[in-house]
XYZ file of C-alpha atoms in Angstrom:
571
model
C -2.553 116.764 20.925
C -3.983 116.968 17.408
C -6.394 114.157 16.951
C -6.013 114.259 13.199
C -5.733 111.307 11.353
C -3.607 110.261 7.982
C -5.656 109.111 5.220
C -4.706 105.210 4.301
C -2.663 106.315 1.341
C -0.440 108.740 3.519
C -0.440 106.165 6.346
C 1.539 103.444 4.108
C 4.844 105.809 4.427
C 4.966 105.724 8.589
C 6.874 102.954 10.157
C 5.086 99.964 11.418
C 7.028 100.384 14.426
C 8.409 102.286 17.038
C 12.440 102.944 18.052
C 14.088 100.686 20.105
C 14.154 102.658 23.245
C 10.696 102.187 24.123
C 7.536 100.384 24.608
C 4.219 100.977 23.483
C 0.380 99.218 25.080
C -2.963 99.613 22.913
C -5.807 98.683 24.236
C -9.754 99.116 23.205
C -12.029 101.625 25.563
C -13.287 97.905 27.331
C -9.267 97.817 28.628
C -8.901 94.382 26.684
C -4.797 94.953 24.860
C -5.309 94.506 20.864
C -1.415 95.838 20.118
C 1.647 96.490 21.289
C 5.379 96.249 20.627
C 6.868 92.756 20.402
C 9.743 94.050 22.593
C 7.367 94.120 25.682
C 8.011 90.476 26.245
C 11.333 92.003 27.734
C 9.838 92.893 31.425
C 6.671 90.343 30.510
C 6.905 87.062 31.059
C 5.824 85.892 28.472
C 6.047 86.043 24.504
C 4.007 89.074 23.722
C 1.446 87.732 21.218
C 0.237 85.447 24.138
C -1.003 88.492 25.702
C -3.940 89.666 23.240
C -6.746 89.977 24.787
C -6.132 90.466 28.344
C -7.251 93.197 30.806
C -5.253 96.093 30.556
C -5.533 96.719 34.440
C -4.717 92.740 35.107
C -1.016 93.248 33.333
C -0.277 96.911 35.084
C -1.176 94.765 38.311
C 1.278 92.513 38.215
C 3.831 94.312 36.487
C 2.882 97.719 37.677
C 1.309 97.897 41.092
C 2.877 101.104 42.524
C 1.478 102.811 39.449
C -2.338 101.259 38.953
C -4.217 104.105 40.391
C -2.055 106.540 38.722
C -2.275 104.962 35.438
C -6.217 104.706 35.603
C -6.672 108.207 36.627
C -4.762 108.886 33.474
C -6.396 106.833 30.902
C -9.928 107.962 32.181
C -8.696 111.727 31.720
C -8.162 110.904 28.329
C -11.355 109.424 27.721
C -12.751 112.487 28.933
C -11.350 114.212 26.710
C -9.827 113.096 23.544
C -7.370 116.010 22.901
C -6.235 114.964 26.362
C -2.603 113.320 26.715
C -1.003 112.455 30.055
C 2.857 112.981 30.667
C 4.113 110.435 34.000
C 7.152 108.829 34.967
C 7.599 105.057 36.013
C 10.016 102.614 36.099
C 10.730 99.524 34.000
C 13.337 96.555 35.762
C 14.755 99.609 37.521
C 14.870 101.999 34.137
C 13.213 105.394 34.456
C 10.683 105.860 31.619
C 8.176 108.299 31.039
C 5.344 106.987 30.135
C 2.364 109.020 27.213
C -1.129 108.130 28.254
C -3.570 109.600 25.163
C -6.500 108.253 23.094
C -6.769 108.187 19.108
C -9.321 106.444 16.893
C -11.170 104.948 20.245
C -8.253 103.232 21.144
C -5.938 104.057 23.998
C -2.319 104.061 23.608
C 0.237 103.621 26.538
C 3.651 104.848 25.051
C 6.471 104.452 27.041
C 9.991 105.967 26.268
C 13.228 105.565 27.956
C 14.793 108.508 30.042
C 18.254 108.953 28.840
C 21.131 110.872 30.553
C 21.606 114.230 29.462
C 24.409 114.658 27.300
C 24.171 118.151 26.672
C 23.538 120.109 30.156
C 22.233 123.013 29.085
C 18.636 123.092 28.688
C 16.305 126.642 27.349
C 15.439 129.174 29.849
C 12.679 130.667 28.667
C 13.357 134.253 30.108
C 16.625 133.940 27.988
C 15.085 132.776 24.900
C 12.535 135.720 24.994
C 15.874 138.280 25.478
C 17.762 136.256 22.335
C 14.666 136.622 20.228
C 13.853 140.188 21.060
C 17.765 141.426 20.531
C 17.605 139.738 17.204
C 14.952 141.716 15.348
C 14.504 140.225 12.031
C 17.383 138.004 12.389
C 14.843 135.498 14.256
C 16.088 132.288 12.570
C 19.642 132.454 12.752
C 19.319 132.892 16.023
C 16.699 130.330 16.670
C 19.211 127.502 15.208
C 22.368 128.825 17.032
C 20.750 128.654 20.320
C 19.148 124.954 19.400
C 22.611 123.485 18.395
C 23.589 124.910 22.219
C 21.418 123.351 24.247
C 20.819 120.158 22.141
C 24.153 119.031 21.166
C 22.731 118.291 17.452
C 25.037 118.658 15.046
C 23.318 120.831 12.446
C 20.252 123.054 11.929
C 18.272 123.782 9.063
C 15.142 125.976 8.612
C 13.460 124.844 5.835
C 10.708 127.464 4.506
C 8.096 126.984 1.449
C 8.496 129.045 -1.753
C 6.451 129.660 -4.656
C 5.198 126.630 -6.598
C 5.817 124.293 -3.140
C 9.277 124.384 -3.426
C 11.590 124.577 -0.198
C 14.608 127.293 0.315
C 17.128 126.930 3.809
C 16.726 130.199 5.335
C 18.353 129.749 8.188
C 21.383 127.205 9.436
C 23.932 126.137 12.029
C 26.728 123.607 11.414
C 28.561 122.398 14.202
C 30.336 119.038 12.559
C 32.619 120.009 9.563
C 31.427 116.507 7.780
C 28.368 117.968 7.640
C 27.550 119.477 4.346
C 25.929 123.802 4.836
C 23.346 124.602 2.021
C 22.232 127.989 3.349
C 20.261 129.539 0.107
C 19.584 126.179 -1.626
C 16.700 125.216 -3.045
C 14.520 122.281 -2.473
C 12.313 120.970 -5.756
C 8.226 120.166 -5.202
C 9.307 116.539 -4.284
C 7.292 113.975 -2.761
C 9.448 113.129 0.120
C 8.160 116.576 0.866
C 4.782 116.150 0.554
C 4.930 113.142 2.930
C 6.470 115.316 5.464
C 3.475 117.963 5.274
C 1.084 115.116 5.936
C 2.895 113.699 8.465
C 3.866 116.782 10.088
C -0.345 118.322 9.415
C -1.128 115.407 12.402
C 2.275 115.201 14.467
C 4.262 118.789 14.883
C 6.983 117.269 15.449
C 8.823 113.825 15.171
C 12.203 112.294 16.418
C 14.262 109.713 15.359
C 17.093 108.680 17.765
C 18.940 106.187 15.596
C 17.465 106.129 11.568
C 19.406 103.135 10.543
C 18.521 101.377 14.291
C 16.054 98.030 14.131
C 12.529 98.649 14.009
C 10.793 96.910 16.378
C 7.276 95.597 15.342
C 3.868 96.251 16.392
C 1.409 92.660 16.847
C -1.682 93.571 16.613
C -5.121 91.491 16.675
C -5.973 91.014 12.975
C -9.494 93.428 13.482
C -7.572 95.984 14.691
C -5.070 98.368 13.001
C -3.079 100.932 15.219
C -2.064 103.863 13.712
C 1.036 105.315 14.976
C 0.977 108.925 13.758
C 0.379 110.197 16.882
C 3.545 107.873 18.514
C 6.174 109.944 19.589
C 8.632 106.941 19.607
C 7.999 105.517 16.175
C 10.266 104.732 13.783
C 11.011 106.970 10.669
C 9.702 104.992 7.562
C 12.155 103.807 4.792
C 11.837 105.882 2.616
C 12.492 109.102 5.433
C 15.336 107.102 5.997
C 16.712 106.667 3.056
C 16.928 109.982 2.459
C 18.184 111.246 5.614
C 20.750 108.823 5.376
C 22.029 109.867 1.710
C 22.113 113.044 3.452
C 24.572 112.230 6.322
C 22.261 112.409 8.889
C 21.376 109.528 11.362
C 19.547 111.745 13.975
C 16.723 113.881 13.403
C 14.407 115.440 15.290
C 11.984 118.037 12.639
C 9.521 120.316 14.514
C 6.372 122.044 11.728
C 6.477 125.261 11.830
C 2.729 126.747 11.367
C 2.143 130.434 10.690
C -1.658 131.363 10.739
C -3.084 127.660 10.830
C -0.501 127.213 7.578
C 2.719 125.173 7.273
C 5.133 127.479 6.476
C 7.934 125.516 6.877
C 10.324 123.462 9.106
C 13.573 123.211 11.450
C 15.490 120.126 11.130
C 17.585 119.461 13.916
C 20.189 115.896 12.615
C 23.429 114.685 13.681
C 26.101 112.235 11.575
C 25.698 110.099 14.807
C 23.087 108.429 16.684
C 22.004 110.878 19.233
C 19.279 110.932 22.158
C 17.289 113.768 23.789
C 15.721 113.014 26.223
C 11.552 113.622 25.781
C 11.096 116.553 27.887
C 14.118 118.679 26.169
C 12.559 117.356 23.210
C 8.964 119.591 24.203
C 11.134 122.422 25.960
C 12.799 122.359 22.109
C 9.351 122.584 20.535
C 8.066 124.934 22.985
C 11.000 127.150 22.426
C 10.494 127.162 18.235
C 7.046 127.988 18.733
C 7.830 130.750 20.226
C 10.687 132.043 17.686
C 7.521 131.213 15.338
C 5.053 133.550 16.861
C 8.070 136.686 17.226
C 8.940 136.330 12.908
C 4.568 136.056 12.925
C 4.936 139.289 14.939
C 7.493 140.813 12.963
C 6.004 139.968 9.834
C 2.477 141.422 10.974
C 4.475 144.599 12.497
C 6.374 144.772 8.933
C 2.906 144.629 7.017
C 1.467 147.426 8.986
C 4.161 149.531 8.251
C 4.076 148.742 5.045
C 0.014 149.736 5.006
C 0.639 152.742 7.035
C 3.310 154.160 5.003
C 1.062 153.526 1.560
C -1.868 155.604 2.997
C 1.101 158.159 3.942
C 1.050 158.134 0.180
C -2.422 158.382 -0.423
C -2.810 161.259 2.009
C -0.091 162.756 0.097
C -1.636 162.173 -3.714
C -5.153 163.524 -2.183
C -3.629 166.778 -1.157
C -2.022 167.011 -4.679
C -5.674 166.183 -6.276
C -7.654 168.731 -3.937
C -4.875 171.272 -4.460
C -4.207 171.051 -8.120
C -7.478 169.561 -9.373
C -5.491 167.938 -12.056
C -4.950 164.576 -12.205
C -2.581 164.244 -14.777
C -0.159 167.034 -12.626
C -0.856 165.102 -8.871
C 1.025 161.545 -10.119
C 3.389 163.386 -11.979
C 4.816 165.447 -8.901
C 4.731 161.932 -7.020
C 6.199 159.841 -10.050
C 9.444 158.966 -7.748
C 6.950 157.473 -5.139
C 5.134 156.191 -7.173
C 8.169 154.046 -8.617
C 9.516 153.398 -5.480
C 6.253 151.773 -3.931
C 6.121 149.556 -6.873
C 9.510 148.907 -6.672
C 10.419 149.759 -10.605
C 12.743 151.486 -12.378
C 10.645 153.756 -14.578
C 6.765 154.542 -15.529
C 4.695 156.196 -17.927
C 1.600 157.642 -17.055
C -0.916 158.253 -20.001
C -3.581 160.429 -19.405
C -6.224 161.227 -22.228
C -3.742 160.800 -24.690
C -0.798 162.430 -23.287
C 1.838 161.045 -22.201
C 4.383 161.553 -19.197
C 7.745 159.328 -18.604
C 9.745 158.673 -15.685
C 13.470 157.542 -16.350
C 12.643 155.695 -19.311
C 12.870 156.914 -23.202
C 10.164 155.439 -25.645
C 7.819 156.666 -28.254
C 4.057 157.190 -27.780
C 3.429 154.921 -30.342
C 4.812 151.573 -28.683
C 2.708 152.810 -25.569
C -0.369 152.388 -26.871
C 0.714 149.342 -28.682
C 1.511 148.041 -25.170
C -1.254 149.317 -23.367
C -3.598 147.272 -26.455
C -2.037 144.617 -26.291
C -2.951 144.557 -22.250
C -6.441 145.517 -22.993
C -6.561 142.361 -25.750
C -4.349 139.766 -23.025
C -5.738 141.152 -19.615
C -9.113 140.972 -18.766
C -8.192 142.914 -14.761
C -7.684 146.368 -14.490
C -4.364 145.562 -13.142
C -1.633 143.951 -14.640
C 2.265 142.389 -13.832
C 4.457 139.836 -15.395
C 8.368 139.591 -14.571
C 8.810 137.680 -18.608
C 7.069 140.599 -20.157
C 9.301 141.239 -22.973
C 10.025 137.166 -23.182
C 6.700 136.725 -24.106
C 5.880 139.853 -26.071
C 9.138 141.718 -27.101
C 9.333 140.062 -30.609
C 5.699 141.090 -31.355
C 6.256 145.062 -30.049
C 9.570 144.991 -31.726
C 11.133 145.399 -28.499
C 14.338 144.461 -27.037
C 15.185 143.419 -23.608
C 17.688 146.435 -23.051
C 15.127 149.128 -21.683
C 12.691 146.860 -19.546
C 11.930 143.321 -19.353
C 9.310 143.597 -16.339
C 6.193 145.148 -16.822
C 3.295 145.735 -14.231
C 0.294 148.687 -15.064
C -3.093 149.630 -14.466
C -5.869 151.201 -16.167
C -8.325 153.722 -14.907
C -11.163 154.320 -17.114
C -13.124 157.905 -16.207
C -13.952 160.906 -17.284
C -9.975 161.158 -17.690
C -9.179 158.067 -19.054
C -5.930 156.723 -17.050
C -3.181 154.184 -17.870
C 0.224 153.717 -15.729
C 3.162 151.580 -16.495
C 5.884 150.631 -14.493
C 9.092 149.189 -16.238
C 11.856 146.530 -14.303
C 15.249 146.261 -15.754
C 16.866 142.822 -16.129
C 17.456 140.961 -13.452
C 19.826 137.368 -14.159
C 19.023 134.655 -11.646
C 21.161 132.103 -10.161
C 20.186 128.801 -7.799
C 21.711 126.274 -6.749
C 19.502 123.010 -6.265
C 19.977 120.127 -3.497
C 18.035 117.820 -5.750
C 17.491 117.604 -9.753
C 14.391 120.431 -10.205
C 12.808 117.637 -12.885
C 9.560 119.525 -13.322
C 11.494 123.067 -13.718
C 13.870 121.105 -16.243
C 11.435 119.105 -18.101
C 9.612 122.930 -18.909
C 12.518 123.451 -21.385
C 12.702 127.218 -21.134
C 14.714 128.697 -23.465
C 15.723 131.564 -20.789
C 17.335 128.781 -18.137
C 20.252 126.845 -18.133
C 21.164 123.931 -15.806
C 24.207 122.272 -15.445
C 25.256 119.476 -12.751
C 27.559 119.939 -10.092
C 29.366 117.224 -8.513
C 28.928 116.354 -5.482
C 30.265 113.357 -3.006
C 26.727 112.450 -2.060
C 24.053 115.299 -2.781
C 22.713 115.692 -6.564
C 23.243 120.116 -6.772
C 21.982 121.761 -10.052
C 22.586 125.201 -10.980
C 20.436 127.118 -12.066
C 20.597 130.349 -14.544
C 17.599 132.395 -15.457
C 18.153 135.536 -17.669
C 15.707 137.556 -19.852
C 13.326 138.402 -16.671
C 13.293 140.755 -13.716
C 12.379 140.618 -10.129
C 9.080 138.817 -9.800
C 6.333 141.424 -8.552
C 5.119 140.731 -5.155
C 2.517 141.235 -3.204
C 3.191 144.427 -1.947
C 3.874 145.818 -5.146
C 0.609 144.174 -6.259
C -1.612 145.677 -3.723
C 0.450 148.959 -4.107
C -0.974 148.935 -7.724
C -4.931 148.118 -6.930
C -4.521 150.336 -4.095
C -3.204 153.079 -6.024
C -6.318 152.689 -9.083
C -9.055 152.454 -6.287
C -7.026 155.858 -4.937
C -7.671 157.564 -7.976
C -11.314 156.317 -8.663
C -11.932 157.385 -4.991
C -10.588 160.904 -5.719
C -12.156 161.282 -8.973
C -15.727 160.657 -7.841
C -15.365 162.202 -4.692
C -13.823 165.710 -6.675
C -17.352 165.209 -9.120
C -19.123 164.948 -5.983
C -17.695 168.727 -4.831
C -18.132 170.170 -7.748
C -21.977 169.076 -7.868
C -21.827 170.416 -4.354
C -20.468 173.924 -5.123
C -22.428 174.249 -8.220
C -25.926 173.689 -5.915
C -24.355 175.783 -3.965
C -23.420 178.231 -6.957
C -27.189 178.114 -7.429
C -28.432 178.280 -4.204
C -26.109 181.577 -4.174
C -28.109 183.212 -7.372
C -30.995 182.498 -6.460
C -31.050 184.469 -3.282
C -29.363 187.494 -5.033
C -31.964 187.605 -7.445
C -34.360 187.158 -4.025
C -32.559 190.128 -2.384
C -32.802 192.683 -6.123
C -36.226 191.865 -5.633
C -36.619 192.869 -2.445
C -34.380 196.020 -2.780
C -36.332 196.925 -5.675
C -39.349 196.868 -3.747
C -38.330 198.843 -1.043
C -36.550 201.510 -3.278
C -39.404 202.665 -5.376
C -41.857 204.569 -2.117
C -38.677 206.231 -1.362
C -37.525 207.122 -4.990
C -41.758 207.710 -5.559
C -41.609 210.965 -3.165
C -38.084 212.325 -4.417
C -39.452 212.399 -7.876
C -42.908 213.960 -6.419
C -40.933 216.606 -4.564
C -38.782 217.849 -7.299
C -41.173 218.087 -9.762
C -43.409 220.403 -7.738
C -40.469 222.241 -6.854
C -39.533 222.687 -10.586
C -43.222 223.324 -11.370
C -43.904 225.775 -8.963
C -40.696 228.098 -8.482
C -42.876 230.569 -5.909
C -43.949 227.889 -3.996
C -43.658 229.411 -0.270
C -41.293 228.860 1.652
C -43.146 226.599 4.260
C -44.020 224.359 1.493
C -40.559 224.192 -0.587
C -38.976 223.091 3.262
C -41.183 220.613 3.455
C -40.651 219.390 -0.147
C -37.125 219.441 0.995
C -37.140 217.624 3.651
C -39.530 214.672 2.187
C -37.212 214.788 -0.201
C -34.103 214.557 2.532
C -35.835 211.333 3.910
C -36.303 209.428 1.189
C -32.089 209.942 0.355
C -31.909 208.429 4.046
C -34.319 205.981 3.825
C -32.630 204.612 0.737
C -29.166 204.980 3.023
C -30.617 202.773 5.516
C -30.770 205.802 7.653
C -33.755 206.562 10.374
C -35.414 210.103 9.504
C -35.104 212.085 12.481
C -38.199 213.561 13.983
C -38.529 217.681 13.274
């Protein structure tokens, strides 16, 4: 149980009462009754307001004698652990009720909810759910919608995802009632109604209204206390939310928050045109199944991210290999220009290194590229840039029309070789259907956007047409551009270090050769001297005795063998 509470301003959008199929008792930690639903007098023998201040155990002994011990144990269990929520089953006037007991703001809540006869025999079987989710990889939400329709009997299931700017998008939908509207792929603007839903669902992950236009059972309380119904499953929907859902043709709603990595990612809305009663245990099972779908979707996203990063690493290895083999940044990038465009999801690109330009899939003058680079340096402090409305903003200034490109991304690397890479995207016309009037977007009065209102029986449909822009640069493309810059810098640094290392090794080899030459020169002096002396004597004394001549010749031969590295033989 999430034991957060809504702040006062948000609390005003909670209903001040509960739905008609339940009862509520609230006591302080001394077990004195301080609040409850006015319909409790249906089983109490007196007006509920006369019961305020009475001891809980006295009331339970009178009306629930068979459950006093179990309820006492449950109450002390939640007092020992404020995050505990105990569920049990009791009977009131021969009707079966679920009893939820929990603690909130030092008040003990006893929430009774009538057990309904399930009109739909299907119940979530989690081994089947696991197989279903495994089979529908990449299509988790549509599979979840269809399965919830089958097991719950709700007329319409929608998956609502928060997208840019707090707007919402319906990404999956299942409809089992032709009278209810389908809006798959439609957007909701950032409206107060969803901000309120965010705040409420951060406190309680799901909420249920069996009959939105049904009566609200008032809470009667001691004036000193202000009960908070944010954790109460049977609370009635607030008037502001009720009006919105009734306008949408819905009279029963179960909404479940979808949280991924601790953040509110979206909602699942289970809705019916008529009032629909779903037992608490089935609702809990639905919430559990939806959480399984959330976990499977989050796992898919992490696997996608891992595969993407593995793919990027493989590209990095290719680029490093080219840089080592070619020892030329421009040539290495040009060899991989197709891959560079692919990972940036661009239509074309330009590489500009040390005053030389290399273009891929685009014809554009060098002077124009220099103007773009100068503009980026003046407008952007970062070393990377991405704008899907670049030409709309700067086209007139640069005298470039949208026929060549409209979106631009780039990076600049300042090193021994000054390197700038620019990626270009062509224009893409966008169409969006809004279910409510996007007041904030329309109020921007953008020259490239047209909004038209569409007649509809009860929805406020607006169609948006946007021109002059490209597909926005996504997180994956920005990540790749940043990594490429780091890789170029890293490779340049590593290459510089490698050159320094080679230069040092060459210096060491030269010094070793000098030492070797000195050693060889010294070792050659003695045998050369012997050869020189023997030769001179032989030339100067032609009448030398044969014995002495043979000795001189042998000395010369021995010296030659020493120079040749062969040890002289003993005579």
